[in-house]
Short mmCIF file of C-alpha atoms and ligand atoms in Angstrom, two decimals:
data_model
loop_
_atom_site.label_atom_id
_atom_site.label_comp_id
_atom_site.label_asym_id
_atom_site.label_seq_id
_atom_site.Cartn_x
_atom_site.Cartn_y
_atom_site.Cartn_z
CA UNK A 299 -16.30 -19.66 2.42
CA UNK A 300 -15.11 -17.53 5.03
CA UNK A 301 -11.99 -16.06 5.28
CA UNK A 302 -9.94 -14.60 8.25
CA UNK A 303 -7.34 -12.10 6.86
CA UNK A 304 -4.12 -11.10 9.10
CA UNK A 305 -1.56 -8.46 7.82
CA UNK A 306 1.25 -7.85 9.72
CA UNK A 307 3.91 -6.63 7.03
CA UNK A 308 4.98 -3.36 8.38
CA UNK A 309 3.60 -1.14 11.10
CA UNK A 310 -0.20 -1.59 11.08
CA UNK A 311 -1.67 -5.16 12.35
CA UNK A 312 -4.55 -5.62 10.39
CA UNK A 313 -7.28 -8.13 10.60
CA UNK A 314 -10.60 -8.84 8.47
CA UNK A 315 -12.96 -11.44 8.15
CA UNK A 316 -14.08 -11.45 4.21
CA UNK A 317 -17.59 -13.74 3.00
CA UNK A 318 -16.86 -14.99 -0.89
CA UNK A 319 -20.56 -14.63 -1.13
CA UNK A 320 -21.86 -11.80 1.28
CA UNK A 321 -18.01 -9.25 0.99
CA UNK A 322 -16.03 -8.32 3.84
CA UNK A 323 -17.77 -8.36 7.06
CA UNK A 324 -15.38 -6.94 9.03
CA UNK A 325 -12.07 -5.23 9.63
CA UNK A 326 -9.74 -4.11 12.28
CA UNK A 327 -6.67 -1.65 12.17
CA UNK A 328 -4.14 -1.64 15.20
CA UNK A 329 -1.82 1.86 13.33
CA UNK A 330 1.75 1.31 15.31
CA UNK A 331 2.36 5.30 14.25
CA UNK A 332 2.42 6.79 17.29
CA UNK A 333 4.98 4.50 19.12
CA UNK A 334 7.57 4.78 15.96
CA UNK A 335 7.58 8.61 15.70
CA UNK A 336 9.64 9.53 18.22
CA UNK A 337 12.31 7.06 15.80
CA UNK A 338 11.52 9.05 12.96
CA UNK A 339 10.47 5.74 11.13
CA UNK A 340 9.69 1.79 11.75
CA UNK A 341 12.10 0.23 14.15
CA UNK A 342 11.63 -3.76 13.15
CA UNK A 343 11.90 -4.62 16.35
CA UNK A 344 9.18 -2.79 18.44
CA UNK A 345 6.93 -3.32 15.26
CA UNK A 346 7.50 -7.57 15.79
CA UNK A 347 6.62 -6.84 19.59
CA UNK A 348 3.65 -4.87 18.97
CA UNK A 349 2.28 -7.01 16.15
CA UNK A 350 2.16 -9.87 18.89
CA UNK A 351 0.44 -7.70 21.42
CA UNK A 352 -2.06 -6.62 18.92
CA UNK A 353 -3.69 -9.89 17.21
CA UNK A 354 -5.56 -11.37 19.20
CA UNK A 355 -7.61 -8.76 20.61
CA UNK A 356 -8.21 -7.74 16.85
CA UNK A 357 -9.44 -11.13 16.10
CA UNK A 358 -11.57 -11.12 18.93
CA UNK A 359 -13.00 -7.49 17.87
CA UNK A 360 -13.58 -8.32 14.29
CA UNK A 361 -14.91 -11.96 15.08
CA UNK A 362 -17.56 -9.95 17.73
CA UNK A 363 -18.46 -7.52 15.22
CA UNK A 364 -19.48 -10.00 12.52
CA UNK A 365 -21.17 -12.06 15.66
CA UNK A 366 -19.05 -14.90 13.84
CA UNK A 367 -17.36 -18.08 16.70
CA UNK A 368 -13.82 -18.70 15.12
CA UNK A 369 -15.25 -22.82 14.65
CA UNK A 370 -17.07 -20.77 11.46
CA UNK A 371 -13.97 -19.59 9.60
CA UNK A 372 -12.91 -21.86 6.50
CA UNK A 373 -9.67 -20.39 6.11
CA UNK A 374 -6.42 -18.03 6.65
CA UNK A 375 -5.07 -15.67 4.92
CA UNK A 376 -2.11 -14.12 6.10
CA UNK A 377 0.87 -11.52 4.49
CA UNK A 378 3.39 -13.99 3.67
CA UNK A 379 5.81 -11.12 2.42
CA UNK A 380 7.90 -9.08 0.98
CA UNK A 381 8.23 -6.98 4.42
CA UNK A 382 9.97 -6.73 7.97
CA UNK A 383 11.26 -10.03 8.49
CA UNK A 384 9.84 -9.87 12.19
CA UNK A 385 6.86 -8.86 11.39
CA UNK A 386 5.75 -10.91 8.73
CA UNK A 387 6.66 -13.89 11.40
CA UNK A 388 4.44 -12.86 13.83
CA UNK A 389 1.50 -12.68 11.32
CA UNK A 390 2.69 -16.23 9.26
CA UNK A 391 3.21 -18.42 12.76
CA UNK A 392 0.60 -17.06 14.29
CA UNK A 393 -2.23 -17.58 11.30
CA UNK A 394 -0.52 -20.57 10.57
CA UNK A 395 -1.25 -22.28 14.02
CA UNK A 396 -4.63 -21.28 14.37
CA UNK A 397 -5.20 -22.53 11.45
CA UNK A 398 -3.95 -26.02 12.68
CA UNK A 399 -5.67 -26.15 15.79
CA UNK A 400 -9.19 -25.18 13.63
CA UNK A 401 -8.21 -27.80 11.16
CA UNK A 402 -8.41 -25.02 8.48
CA UNK A 403 -6.38 -24.42 5.07
CA UNK A 404 -4.00 -21.18 6.27
CA UNK A 405 -2.64 -19.30 2.95
CA UNK A 406 0.62 -16.93 2.13
CA UNK A 407 -0.34 -13.76 0.26
CA UNK A 408 2.11 -11.65 -1.99
CA UNK A 409 1.01 -8.05 0.36
CA UNK A 410 1.01 -6.31 -2.90
CA UNK A 411 -0.94 -8.83 -4.88
CA UNK A 412 -3.25 -7.82 -1.90
CA UNK A 413 -2.96 -3.76 -2.43
CA UNK A 414 -3.37 -4.46 -6.15
CA UNK A 415 -6.88 -6.26 -5.58
CA UNK A 416 -7.87 -3.87 -3.06
CA UNK A 417 -10.34 -1.94 -5.40
CA UNK A 418 -12.24 -5.36 -5.84
CA UNK A 419 -13.46 -4.61 -2.61
CA UNK A 420 -15.61 -1.54 -4.00
CA UNK A 421 -19.39 -2.14 -4.65
CA UNK A 422 -18.65 -1.56 -8.62
CA UNK A 423 -14.96 -3.36 -8.76
CA UNK A 424 -13.35 -2.50 -12.18
CA UNK A 425 -13.24 -5.63 -14.56
CA UNK A 426 -9.87 -7.43 -15.84
CA UNK A 427 -7.98 -6.37 -17.38
CA UNK A 428 -6.57 -2.92 -16.05
CA UNK A 429 -3.78 -0.92 -15.25
CA UNK A 430 -2.44 -0.26 -12.08
CA UNK A 431 -0.09 2.14 -9.97
CA UNK A 432 1.41 0.37 -6.93
CA UNK A 433 2.75 3.45 -5.10
CA UNK A 434 3.15 2.44 -1.74
CA UNK A 435 6.50 2.89 0.88
CA UNK A 436 8.36 0.35 -0.47
CA UNK A 437 6.88 0.27 -4.26
CA UNK A 438 6.31 2.00 -7.68
CA UNK A 439 5.44 0.20 -9.98
CA UNK A 440 2.74 0.31 -13.20
CA UNK A 441 1.31 -2.93 -13.94
CA UNK A 442 -0.58 -4.46 -16.23
CA UNK A 443 -3.56 -6.59 -14.14
CA UNK A 444 -4.71 -9.14 -16.63
CA UNK A 445 -6.36 -11.31 -13.56
CA UNK A 446 -5.75 -12.61 -10.19
CA UNK A 447 -1.65 -13.74 -10.73
CA UNK A 448 -1.45 -12.31 -14.13
CA UNK A 449 1.07 -9.51 -14.10
CA UNK A 450 2.91 -7.52 -16.73
CA UNK A 451 5.32 -5.70 -15.42
CA UNK A 452 5.39 -2.15 -17.72
CA UNK A 453 7.71 -0.01 -15.63
CA UNK A 454 8.78 0.39 -11.74
CA UNK A 455 11.48 3.00 -10.06
CA UNK A 456 14.71 2.98 -10.60
CA UNK A 457 15.66 4.19 -7.59
CA UNK A 458 13.48 5.17 -4.07
CA UNK A 459 9.56 4.63 -4.09
CA UNK A 460 7.28 7.48 -4.58
CA UNK A 461 6.24 6.72 -0.67
CA UNK A 462 10.04 6.59 0.47
CA UNK A 463 10.53 9.99 -1.24
CA UNK A 464 7.88 11.51 0.39
CA UNK A 465 8.54 10.27 3.90
CA UNK A 466 12.68 11.23 3.31
CA UNK A 467 11.08 15.12 2.19
CA UNK A 468 8.56 14.82 5.85
CA UNK A 469 11.78 13.76 7.24
CA UNK A 470 13.85 17.24 5.97
CA UNK A 471 11.52 19.10 6.68
CA UNK A 472 10.61 18.43 10.40
CA UNK A 473 7.17 17.46 9.80
CA UNK A 474 7.20 13.52 11.11
CA UNK A 475 6.47 10.25 10.53
CA UNK A 476 4.91 8.94 8.41
CA UNK A 477 5.66 11.66 5.68
CA UNK A 478 2.92 11.19 3.31
CA UNK A 479 -0.47 12.33 4.74
CA UNK A 480 2.35 15.25 6.38
CA UNK A 481 3.60 16.43 3.44
CA UNK A 482 0.51 16.62 1.85
CA UNK A 483 -1.18 18.45 4.83
CA UNK A 484 1.89 20.63 5.00
CA UNK A 485 1.45 21.92 1.12
CA UNK A 486 -2.56 23.14 1.44
CA UNK A 487 -0.75 25.97 3.26
CA UNK A 488 1.98 26.40 0.21
CA UNK A 489 2.19 28.12 -3.24
CA UNK A 490 4.45 27.98 -5.97
CA UNK A 491 7.93 29.28 -5.21
CA UNK A 492 10.21 26.94 -5.76
CA UNK A 493 10.83 24.46 -8.53
CA UNK A 494 11.87 21.05 -8.25
CA UNK A 495 12.77 18.65 -10.57
CA UNK A 496 10.40 15.92 -12.52
CA UNK A 497 12.70 13.43 -12.97
CA UNK A 498 12.40 11.41 -15.80
CA UNK A 499 9.16 12.97 -17.24
CA UNK A 500 9.46 12.78 -20.57
CA UNK A 501 11.40 9.39 -21.09
CA UNK A 502 10.15 7.59 -23.14
CA UNK A 503 9.69 4.76 -21.07
CA UNK A 504 7.40 3.79 -18.06
CA UNK A 505 9.93 3.72 -15.22
CA UNK A 506 10.64 6.43 -12.48
CA UNK A 507 13.19 7.74 -10.30
CA UNK A 508 12.58 9.49 -7.14
CA UNK A 509 15.97 10.04 -5.90
CA UNK A 510 16.99 13.27 -7.83
CA UNK A 511 14.19 14.72 -6.34
CA UNK A 512 14.96 13.68 -2.88
CA UNK A 513 18.46 15.00 -3.25
CA UNK A 514 16.79 19.00 -4.52
CA UNK A 515 14.81 18.88 -1.54
CA UNK A 516 17.74 18.46 0.58
CA UNK A 517 19.55 21.35 -1.13
CA UNK A 518 16.49 23.39 -0.77
CA UNK A 519 16.59 23.28 2.40
CA UNK A 520 20.22 23.30 3.51
CA UNK A 521 20.37 26.49 1.54
CA UNK A 522 18.83 28.43 4.19
CA UNK A 523 16.75 28.28 8.18
CA UNK A 524 13.67 27.06 7.57
CA UNK A 525 10.52 29.05 8.35
CA UNK A 526 7.04 27.49 8.39
CA UNK A 527 6.32 29.47 5.17
CA UNK A 528 9.20 27.37 3.35
CA UNK A 529 8.48 24.34 4.82
CA UNK A 530 4.80 24.73 3.13
CA UNK A 531 5.67 25.83 0.05
CA UNK A 532 8.64 23.38 -0.62
CA UNK A 533 6.35 20.71 0.50
CA UNK A 534 3.76 21.95 -2.29
CA UNK A 535 6.43 21.71 -4.57
CA UNK A 536 7.25 18.29 -3.86
CA UNK A 537 4.10 17.33 -3.89
CA UNK A 538 3.18 19.06 -7.24
CA UNK A 539 6.78 17.53 -9.22
CA UNK A 540 5.65 13.74 -7.40
CA UNK A 541 2.45 13.73 -8.53
CA UNK A 542 3.06 15.25 -12.05
CA UNK A 543 5.50 12.58 -12.47
CA UNK A 544 2.89 9.62 -11.30
CA UNK A 545 0.12 11.48 -13.11
CA UNK A 546 2.16 11.64 -16.66
CA UNK A 547 3.33 8.02 -16.58
CA UNK A 548 -0.07 6.73 -15.77
CA UNK A 549 -1.54 8.86 -19.27
CA UNK A 550 1.12 6.73 -21.14
CA UNK A 551 0.63 3.53 -19.78
CA UNK A 552 -2.87 4.23 -20.29
CA UNK A 553 -2.07 4.83 -24.20
CA UNK A 554 0.45 2.04 -24.64
CA UNK A 555 -1.81 -0.90 -23.37
CA UNK A 556 -4.77 0.66 -25.25
CA UNK A 557 -6.81 -0.07 -21.95
CA UNK A 558 -9.17 2.41 -20.07
CA UNK A 559 -9.32 1.13 -16.54
CA UNK A 560 -6.61 2.65 -13.97
CA UNK A 561 -6.48 1.27 -10.67
CA UNK A 562 -4.56 3.26 -8.20
CA UNK A 563 -3.30 1.23 -5.30
CA UNK A 564 -0.94 1.52 -2.38
CA UNK A 565 -0.33 4.34 0.41
CA UNK A 566 0.33 7.08 -1.97
CA UNK A 567 -2.34 6.22 -3.56
CA UNK A 568 -4.62 8.11 -0.88
CA UNK A 569 -2.81 11.31 -1.63
CA UNK A 570 -5.54 13.84 -2.70
CA UNK A 571 -3.38 15.93 -4.82
CA UNK A 572 -2.75 12.96 -7.42
CA UNK A 573 -6.37 11.35 -7.33
CA UNK A 574 -7.11 15.16 -8.82
CA UNK A 575 -4.75 15.23 -11.10
CA UNK A 576 -5.67 11.56 -12.60
CA UNK A 577 -9.13 12.47 -12.46
CA UNK A 578 -8.56 15.82 -14.55
CA UNK A 579 -5.76 14.12 -17.00
CA UNK A 580 -7.57 11.10 -17.95
CA UNK A 581 -11.51 12.10 -17.56
CA UNK A 582 -12.53 11.82 -21.25
CA UNK A 583 -10.69 8.49 -22.02
CA UNK A 584 -10.42 6.16 -19.24
CA UNK A 585 -12.03 5.33 -15.53
CA UNK A 586 -10.12 5.63 -12.64
CA UNK A 587 -10.90 3.52 -9.28
CA UNK A 588 -9.20 4.06 -6.03
CA UNK A 589 -9.81 1.84 -3.11
CA UNK A 590 -11.40 3.33 0.00
CA UNK A 591 -8.79 5.58 1.69
CA UNK A 592 -8.70 2.65 4.61
CA UNK A 593 -7.74 0.65 1.75
CA UNK A 594 -5.12 2.03 0.03
CA UNK A 595 -2.82 1.72 2.87
CA UNK A 596 -1.94 -1.57 4.82
CA UNK A 597 -4.76 -3.40 6.00
CA UNK A 598 -6.29 -7.08 6.53
CA UNK A 599 -9.24 -6.80 4.15
CA UNK A 600 -7.04 -6.79 1.09
CA UNK A 601 -5.33 -9.99 2.34
CA UNK A 602 -8.41 -11.84 3.59
CA UNK A 603 -9.56 -11.10 -0.74
CA UNK A 604 -6.63 -12.15 -2.15
CA UNK A 605 -6.26 -15.33 0.01
CA UNK A 606 -10.19 -16.07 -0.80
CA UNK A 607 -9.54 -15.62 -4.70
CA UNK A 608 -6.49 -18.31 -4.27
CA UNK A 609 -8.09 -20.42 -1.96
CA UNK A 610 -7.02 -23.69 -4.41
CA UNK A 611 -3.80 -23.26 -3.16
CA UNK A 612 -4.77 -23.25 0.44
CA UNK A 613 -2.70 -26.16 2.41
CA UNK A 614 -5.24 -28.08 4.71
CA UNK A 615 -3.88 -27.89 8.41
CA UNK A 616 -0.67 -26.94 7.81
CA UNK A 617 2.33 -27.47 10.15
CA UNK A 618 4.90 -25.04 8.09
CA UNK A 619 5.41 -21.97 6.31
CA UNK A 620 7.66 -19.75 4.84
CA UNK A 621 8.11 -15.54 4.93
CA UNK A 622 9.23 -13.72 1.79
CA UNK A 623 10.61 -10.38 3.15
CA UNK A 624 11.83 -9.79 -0.74
CA UNK A 625 9.46 -11.01 -3.29
CA UNK A 626 8.89 -10.19 -7.32
CA UNK A 627 4.97 -9.67 -7.34
CA UNK A 628 5.71 -10.94 -11.22
CA UNK A 629 6.75 -14.61 -10.35
CA UNK A 630 3.70 -14.95 -9.29
CA UNK A 631 1.67 -18.03 -11.10
CA UNK A 632 -2.14 -17.41 -12.13
CA UNK A 633 -4.52 -17.99 -9.38
CA UNK A 634 -5.87 -21.30 -9.65
CA UNK A 635 -2.73 -22.89 -11.29
O1 KG4 B 262 1.02 0.93 1.20
P1 KG4 B 262 1.41 1.71 2.38
O2 KG4 B 262 0.34 1.62 3.34
O3 KG4 B 262 2.61 0.59 2.86
C1 KG4 B 262 3.89 -0.05 2.04
O4 KG4 B 262 3.38 -1.23 1.96
O5 KG4 B 262 4.80 0.39 1.93
O6 KG4 B 262 2.12 2.91 2.14
C2 KG4 B 262 3.31 3.34 2.92
C3 KG4 B 262 3.42 4.75 2.00
C4 KG4 B 262 4.49 5.59 3.18
O7 KG4 B 262 5.47 5.76 2.42
C5 KG4 B 262 3.42 6.80 3.19
O8 KG4 B 262 3.99 8.18 3.73
C6 KG4 B 262 2.68 6.65 1.85
O9 KG4 B 262 2.09 5.43 1.66
N1 KG4 B 262 1.10 7.81 1.91
C7 KG4 B 262 0.95 8.65 1.24
C8 KG4 B 262 -0.01 9.29 1.80
N2 KG4 B 262 -0.61 8.45 2.90
C9 KG4 B 262 0.39 7.60 2.50
N3 KG4 B 262 1.89 9.03 0.71
C10 KG4 B 262 1.33 10.34 0.19
N4 KG4 B 262 0.08 11.03 0.31
C11 KG4 B 262 -0.47 10.55 1.28
N5 KG4 B 262 -1.71 10.86 1.79
ZN1 ZN B 263 1.56 -1.85 1.70
#
C-alpha cells in the first residue's frame, strides 16, 4: 500500500511516500526557518501561507523521485494535530481534497504519534513495548509504548517543554531561532563556569519542569553585558542542566517499567550531548533507538508511516475533515479498533 504523507503542523512542510512493503520511497522537506528568523519565532499566518506555496512542488518532487504517478497512490495521511490551526488547515484541506479527487482514503494523524513511531522507519526498528522520551518544542513526555496507539503516560513537563527552554535560552543569549541547534553549537565553545539548577532531578516521579531553568538563565543574562565567552559558557551549562534532567528521568523510567528499550523522539532528540549522555547512562541495561536526525524533527515520513499503520480507520473519499490544534496523545485508540 502506497501512502502519501503530508506534515504542516508548524514551520516545516514535509511530504513523503511510504510503501507498506518496500518502506520509505522518497521524502522532501521545506523549512521556513529563514523566513521566521527575523521575527525570532514562528509567525503563524506566514507559516500557513508558506505551506500553501510549498505543498504542490514538494508533492511533485517526491512523486518524480520515486518515479510514481499520482494514480498509483492508495492513501493520503496528513497531520490532524496538535499544531498551529492555520498551518494544520492547509495540510488537511490539501490532503482531503486530493484524496477526494483520486477516490482514495485520507487519514488524519496525531503529530506526536508520528514522532513516536519514527524509529520504525529504521532498518532495525525497536520491538514493542518500549519507553519513549518525546522531546519537542511543545512537548516533553515519557511514555510506555505498548503498540501503535497504546500509550501510557509515565511523566511529563509541568510547565515548559524542553525544546521551548532551548528556544528561550537562545533568544536570551541572542543566538537566534531555532534555538536548539543554536544553543548546541554555541555550547561547543563553552566550559564549566556558571551553575544552573536541574529542576526535579531528584523528585521520585517521572515529571519534568523547565521554567525555573529558563528563569535562572534570564537572571544570569541580566547580571552582565554578555561577551561571547559568557554566551558560550551559559549555553554549555544550560545544555548540561537540561540533558542531565532528561537523561536521569529516562533511566528512572526504564527502572520503573522494567523495560530495556528506549526510544528518543522529537526535535530535542537530535541533540548530540543528550545522545552521548543517554548512551553512557544506559549502556549495560538497555538499547537506545534514535530516529535519523532528519526524522527527529518534523517531517512527512513519520506521518506517512503512522497513517499506513492506521490504514484501517481511513475514510474513503472523505469530504470533511477536522483539525485538532490541541490533542492528547493518550486519548488515541489502539490501531485497528
Ligand atoms: O519536533 P520538532 O521539530 O517540532 C515540534 O513538534 O515541536 O521540535 C522542535 C524543537 C525546537 O524547540 C528546537 O529548538 C529543538 O526541537 N531542537 C533541538 C535541536 N534540534 C532541534 N534542541 C536541542 N538540540 C538540538 N540539536
Ligand atoms: Zn514535531
